[in-house]
Amino acid sequence: MKVDIEAIRQAQNRIKPAVVETPLLSAAYLNDRVAATVFIKPENLQPIGAFKLRGAYNRMCQLDKTEKALGVVAYSSGNHAQGVAYAAKLLGMAATIVMPSDAPSIKIEGTRKLGAAIRFYERGSESREAIAEEIAANTGAILVPAFDDPDIIAGQGTCGAEIVAQLTSRKMVADAVLSPCGGGGLMAGASTAVKAMSPDTQIYGVEPQGFHDHYKSKIAGCRMSIDPGARTFCDALLATTPGELTWSINSQTVDEFLQVSDDEVAYAISYAFRYLKLVIEPGGAVALAALLSEKLDVTGQTVCIILSGGNIDRNTLTECLEKYPTP
Amino acid sequence: MKVDIEAIRQAQNRIKPAVVETPLLSAAYLNDRVAATVFIKPENLQPIGAFKLRGAYNRMCQLDKTEKALGVVAYSSGNHAQGVAYAAKLLGMAATIVMPSDAPSIKIEGTRKLGAAIRFYERGSESREAIAEEIAANTGAILVPAFDDPDIIAGQGTCGAEIVAQLTSRKMVADAVLSPCGGGGLMAGASTAVKAMSPDTQIYGVEPQGFHDHYKSKIAGCRMSIDPGARTFCDALLATTPGELTWSINSQTVDEFLQVSDDEVAYAISYAFRYLKLVIEPGGAVALAALLSEKLDVTGQTVCIILSGGNIDRNTLTECLEKYPTP
């Protein structure tokens, strides 16, 4: 299956019962700060606090009756976990999630609360892929991939389609769209939709410093991995290599990749608390961080940033607010 | 001037350049929790983090050239302060705000950042009215009242008009609308709009425990004050007696007044962090608190709650999150 605007349109119809069409917000202080017209796509306002439900539901609602009865399995540090768990609940399916033992507690509790079974693994010593495959083999459960799957990508793409439609209804065209980029699923879906509907819009992917595998791949012209030993508190963006399918798309649709440091992300989280009144998790704040730390000159432009999630532990939030009390 | 739906419609046209039409949000977890279809009107997403800009701008944009040159003065614990300061900045006017010295620092800094001059006063020993009147007498500045004024009330009423229009566009009618109630300006404006546009909708005002002057007035059939010595951390809702004009409206348009404790509000703030991903200040969270603490049986109903502001100090937020880590 090809991921094109038609697939994304079909996904839009499928996900309607489960997914919120998040509004496009504007914030006067932010506009002043960066001397641009900024629109915010707050995917933290989805039922599970992140965009991941879009792809998970689009994939899972297409399973047939027999497959549904077998249930699903997925591995995820937390947002895809909750997306799969929530979709499973809506569709009346069982779900098992393979999660790292050091996932943020808000994500672990959220997944559990949605009724999914959790199998923890140790990041250093265990393979989440192997564990998930074993569960699938033993139970017949269908594996729901986190990003490297056409239905997942098409589902995430609905976010980009909404952005363009919402701007069009305001008679506006974005000069630039900035999206967080981890495994590249949201990036691939959103960029496909935006480029199809608004070909003059520039697309930027934002990665945490050290996790710039898409940036490296763009420079090299082929899929590259990050250097070992990298660390970031953007727990949602820990992918070390672009997905095969996501890269085949992103290498064509994304104009440039930017990087932000953990400090720049912490600043953005505190800024969002103070001026946007939104709770954003580290991985969800990278596009805002790129804007605030001027990785891109957007003077006079119309810009849209995707805030992809808000599942942050209170301690992490508190630390960001203490570090940058008056952003 | 009468405050009716026509005045509110006129205000809607006037405030367009300054005020955000906040979206109507829904949250699946909240719907499950209270077994109702809940819509959230997030006024914390206004440029100044609270609804107060609606009324202030509607009042101030109607000043003539001579009045504008003289500037404005207002007294406020913080949200009206920022509303007046922001409107003054947009309209090119000078603004002086009389603020209590113990106002939340986020509100003091916000007001200052918007370019307003601040005159602090001591809550116990000084009269903010007298100070503001003196400033007005000395400088000719126009006093912008916080709530007891037809243009202010009509401005706040645009929030109610938006709610009904946004529900109508979803082909829905609210069974109940819950609004925070302090001096009663938002309450009076929103209830006027909702009752005019959706006469079958029940309107509830929510006050902090001990600051239930509207509740007492409703029972007594005339304006009543709270008992002395009451305390609440809902700093935006510290009015001790309903306004004359606001009460003349609210006594007719509000069906019932509810009260919530500080603990119930702290719980709601933590809930909003966790499940709604929204930053809400104490006074802005009372309607959500009323819903979560079951002050009202809304089973099976369509309900809209107004979250009126999000200007909360990080320490206050942190305390709420620590007190109720897993709401």
mmCIF file of N, CA and C in Angstrom, chain B residues 122-174:
data_model
loop_
_atom_site.group_PDB
_atom_site.id
_atom_site.type_symbol
_atom_site.label_atom_id
_atom_site.label_comp_id
_atom_site.label_asym_id
_atom_site.label_seq_id
_atom_site.Cartn_x
_atom_site.Cartn_y
_atom_site.Cartn_z
ATOM 1 N N GLU B 122 -1.774 47.243 49.984
ATOM 2 C CA GLU B 122 -1.893 46.174 50.985
ATOM 3 C C GLU B 122 -3.368 45.830 51.144
ATOM 4 N N ARG B 123 -3.692 44.529 50.978
ATOM 5 C CA ARG B 123 -5.090 44.116 51.028
ATOM 6 C C ARG B 123 -5.787 44.538 52.324
ATOM 7 N N GLY B 124 -5.119 44.365 53.455
ATOM 8 C CA GLY B 124 -5.774 44.597 54.740
ATOM 9 C C GLY B 124 -6.009 46.068 55.039
ATOM 10 N N SER B 125 -5.041 46.918 54.676
ATOM 11 C CA SER B 125 -5.042 48.279 55.220
ATOM 12 C C SER B 125 -5.376 49.373 54.211
ATOM 13 N N GLU B 126 -5.341 49.077 52.923
ATOM 14 C CA GLU B 126 -5.581 50.138 51.942
ATOM 15 C C GLU B 126 -6.818 49.834 51.094
ATOM 16 N N SER B 127 -7.433 50.881 50.591
ATOM 17 C CA SER B 127 -8.596 50.720 49.713
ATOM 18 C C SER B 127 -8.161 50.879 48.259
ATOM 19 N N ARG B 128 -8.313 49.801 47.497
ATOM 20 C CA ARG B 128 -7.884 49.864 46.100
ATOM 21 C C ARG B 128 -8.782 50.819 45.305
ATOM 22 N N GLU B 129 -10.056 50.872 45.707
ATOM 23 C CA GLU B 129 -10.973 51.794 45.028
ATOM 24 C C GLU B 129 -10.498 53.240 45.209
ATOM 25 N N ALA B 130 -10.144 53.579 46.470
ATOM 26 C CA ALA B 130 -9.719 54.956 46.756
ATOM 27 C C ALA B 130 -8.448 55.302 45.981
ATOM 28 N N ILE B 131 -7.513 54.356 45.947
ATOM 29 C CA ILE B 131 -6.258 54.610 45.224
ATOM 30 C C ILE B 131 -6.530 54.830 43.735
ATOM 31 N N ALA B 132 -7.366 53.964 43.161
ATOM 32 C CA ALA B 132 -7.679 54.085 41.731
ATOM 33 C C ALA B 132 -8.394 55.396 41.442
ATOM 34 N N GLU B 133 -9.307 55.774 42.325
ATOM 35 C CA GLU B 133 -10.040 57.036 42.112
ATOM 36 C C GLU B 133 -9.098 58.239 42.198
ATOM 37 N N GLU B 134 -8.139 58.150 43.099
ATOM 38 C CA GLU B 134 -7.176 59.240 43.230
ATOM 39 C C GLU B 134 -6.337 59.373 41.947
ATOM 40 N N ILE B 135 -5.908 58.215 41.445
ATOM 41 C CA ILE B 135 -5.135 58.232 40.197
ATOM 42 C C ILE B 135 -5.975 58.834 39.067
ATOM 43 N N ALA B 136 -7.239 58.420 39.005
ATOM 44 C CA ALA B 136 -8.138 58.940 37.969
ATOM 45 C C ALA B 136 -8.309 60.451 38.112
ATOM 46 N N ALA B 137 -8.474 60.909 39.352
ATOM 47 C CA ALA B 137 -8.676 62.342 39.589
ATOM 48 C C ALA B 137 -7.426 63.141 39.219
ATOM 49 N N ASN B 138 -6.274 62.601 39.555
ATOM 50 C CA ASN B 138 -5.011 63.325 39.303
ATOM 51 C C ASN B 138 -4.606 63.343 37.834
ATOM 52 N N THR B 139 -4.922 62.273 37.124
ATOM 53 C CA THR B 139 -4.402 62.141 35.759
ATOM 54 C C THR B 139 -5.481 62.243 34.687
ATOM 55 N N GLY B 140 -6.726 62.143 35.107
ATOM 56 C CA GLY B 140 -7.804 62.115 34.120
ATOM 57 C C GLY B 140 -8.012 60.745 33.506
ATOM 58 N N ALA B 141 -7.249 59.756 33.960
ATOM 59 C CA ALA B 141 -7.374 58.400 33.406
ATOM 60 C C ALA B 141 -8.789 57.852 33.639
ATOM 61 N N ILE B 142 -9.256 57.090 32.675
ATOM 62 C CA ILE B 142 -10.589 56.491 32.757
ATOM 63 C C ILE B 142 -10.504 55.197 33.573
ATOM 64 N N LEU B 143 -11.406 55.052 34.525
ATOM 65 C CA LEU B 143 -11.434 53.818 35.310
ATOM 66 C C LEU B 143 -12.133 52.709 34.513
ATOM 67 N N VAL B 144 -11.471 51.574 34.382
ATOM 68 C CA VAL B 144 -12.086 50.416 33.710
ATOM 69 C C VAL B 144 -12.487 49.408 34.775
ATOM 70 N N PRO B 145 -13.789 49.305 35.062
ATOM 71 C CA PRO B 145 -14.231 48.425 36.154
ATOM 72 C C PRO B 145 -13.959 46.957 35.822
ATOM 73 N N ALA B 146 -13.808 46.149 36.863
ATOM 74 C CA ALA B 146 -13.482 44.735 36.664
ATOM 75 C C ALA B 146 -14.694 43.923 36.238
ATOM 76 N N PHE B 147 -15.880 44.313 36.739
ATOM 77 C CA PHE B 147 -17.050 43.507 36.356
ATOM 78 C C PHE B 147 -18.371 44.279 36.303
ATOM 79 N N ASP B 148 -18.526 45.305 37.156
ATOM 80 C CA ASP B 148 -19.872 45.878 37.282
ATOM 81 C C ASP B 148 -20.095 47.001 36.279
ATOM 82 N N ASP B 149 -20.124 46.629 35.021
ATOM 83 C CA ASP B 149 -20.202 47.604 33.936
ATOM 84 C C ASP B 149 -20.801 46.907 32.714
ATOM 85 N N PRO B 150 -21.758 47.545 32.045
ATOM 86 C CA PRO B 150 -22.442 46.850 30.936
ATOM 87 C C PRO B 150 -21.515 46.439 29.789
ATOM 88 N N ASP B 151 -20.530 47.270 29.465
ATOM 89 C CA ASP B 151 -19.625 46.896 28.361
ATOM 90 C C ASP B 151 -18.697 45.750 28.756
ATOM 91 N N ILE B 152 -18.286 45.768 30.021
ATOM 92 C CA ILE B 152 -17.465 44.653 30.506
ATOM 93 C C ILE B 152 -18.274 43.359 30.463
ATOM 94 N N ILE B 153 -19.487 43.411 30.968
ATOM 95 C CA ILE B 153 -20.332 42.209 31.008
ATOM 96 C C ILE B 153 -20.638 41.710 29.592
ATOM 97 N N ALA B 154 -20.971 42.641 28.703
ATOM 98 C CA ALA B 154 -21.263 42.236 27.313
ATOM 99 C C ALA B 154 -20.034 41.589 26.685
ATOM 100 N N GLY B 155 -18.866 42.134 26.980
ATOM 101 C CA GLY B 155 -17.620 41.553 26.462
ATOM 102 C C GLY B 155 -17.420 40.129 26.957
ATOM 103 N N GLN B 156 -17.574 39.928 28.255
ATOM 104 C CA GLN B 156 -17.418 38.569 28.808
ATOM 105 C C GLN B 156 -18.488 37.640 28.222
ATOM 106 N N GLY B 157 -19.656 38.207 27.902
ATOM 107 C CA GLY B 157 -20.756 37.407 27.366
ATOM 108 C C GLY B 157 -20.422 36.751 26.042
ATOM 109 N N THR B 158 -19.443 37.307 25.326
ATOM 110 C CA THR B 158 -19.074 36.703 24.039
ATOM 111 C C THR B 158 -18.596 35.262 24.222
ATOM 112 N N CYS B 159 -18.072 34.977 25.400
ATOM 113 C CA CYS B 159 -17.654 33.595 25.694
ATOM 114 C C CYS B 159 -18.860 32.656 25.655
ATOM 115 N N GLY B 160 -19.965 33.086 26.255
ATOM 116 C CA GLY B 160 -21.193 32.279 26.244
ATOM 117 C C GLY B 160 -21.768 32.149 24.851
ATOM 118 N N ALA B 161 -21.736 33.250 24.089
ATOM 119 C CA ALA B 161 -22.268 33.217 22.718
ATOM 120 C C ALA B 161 -21.461 32.238 21.861
ATOM 121 N N GLU B 162 -20.150 32.225 22.071
ATOM 122 C CA GLU B 162 -19.308 31.287 21.316
ATOM 123 C C GLU B 162 -19.656 29.841 21.671
ATOM 124 N N ILE B 163 -19.865 29.587 22.940
ATOM 125 C CA ILE B 163 -20.191 28.216 23.366
ATOM 126 C C ILE B 163 -21.425 27.708 22.630
ATOM 127 N N VAL B 164 -22.493 28.502 22.634
ATOM 128 C CA VAL B 164 -23.736 28.047 22.003
ATOM 129 C C VAL B 164 -23.539 27.877 20.499
ATOM 130 N N ALA B 165 -22.859 28.836 19.865
ATOM 131 C CA ALA B 165 -22.635 28.731 18.415
ATOM 132 C C ALA B 165 -21.797 27.499 18.081
ATOM 133 N N GLN B 166 -20.777 27.244 18.903
ATOM 134 C CA GLN B 166 -19.905 26.092 18.641
ATOM 135 C C GLN B 166 -20.648 24.776 18.852
ATOM 136 N N LEU B 167 -21.525 24.733 19.843
ATOM 137 C CA LEU B 167 -22.333 23.524 20.045
ATOM 138 C C LEU B 167 -23.340 23.366 18.911
ATOM 139 N N THR B 168 -23.957 24.475 18.510
ATOM 140 C CA THR B 168 -24.944 24.432 17.424
ATOM 141 C C THR B 168 -24.307 23.895 16.141
ATOM 142 N N SER B 169 -23.057 24.300 15.879
ATOM 143 C CA SER B 169 -22.384 23.826 14.672
ATOM 144 C C SER B 169 -22.121 22.327 14.751
ATOM 145 N N ARG B 170 -22.155 21.764 15.959
ATOM 146 C CA ARG B 170 -22.061 20.313 16.132
ATOM 147 C C ARG B 170 -23.451 19.685 16.257
ATOM 148 N N LYS B 171 -24.485 20.501 16.015
ATOM 149 C CA LYS B 171 -25.879 20.074 16.154
ATOM 150 C C LYS B 171 -26.171 19.603 17.582
ATOM 151 N N MET B 172 -25.608 20.294 18.553
ATOM 152 C CA MET B 172 -25.791 19.901 19.947
ATOM 153 C C MET B 172 -26.337 21.061 20.765
ATOM 154 N N VAL B 173 -27.023 20.708 21.844
ATOM 155 C CA VAL B 173 -27.539 21.691 22.795
ATOM 156 C C VAL B 173 -27.034 21.296 24.170
ATOM 157 N N ALA B 174 -26.522 22.244 24.919
ATOM 158 C CA ALA B 174 -26.033 21.927 26.264
ATOM 159 C C ALA B 174 -27.208 21.789 27.227
#
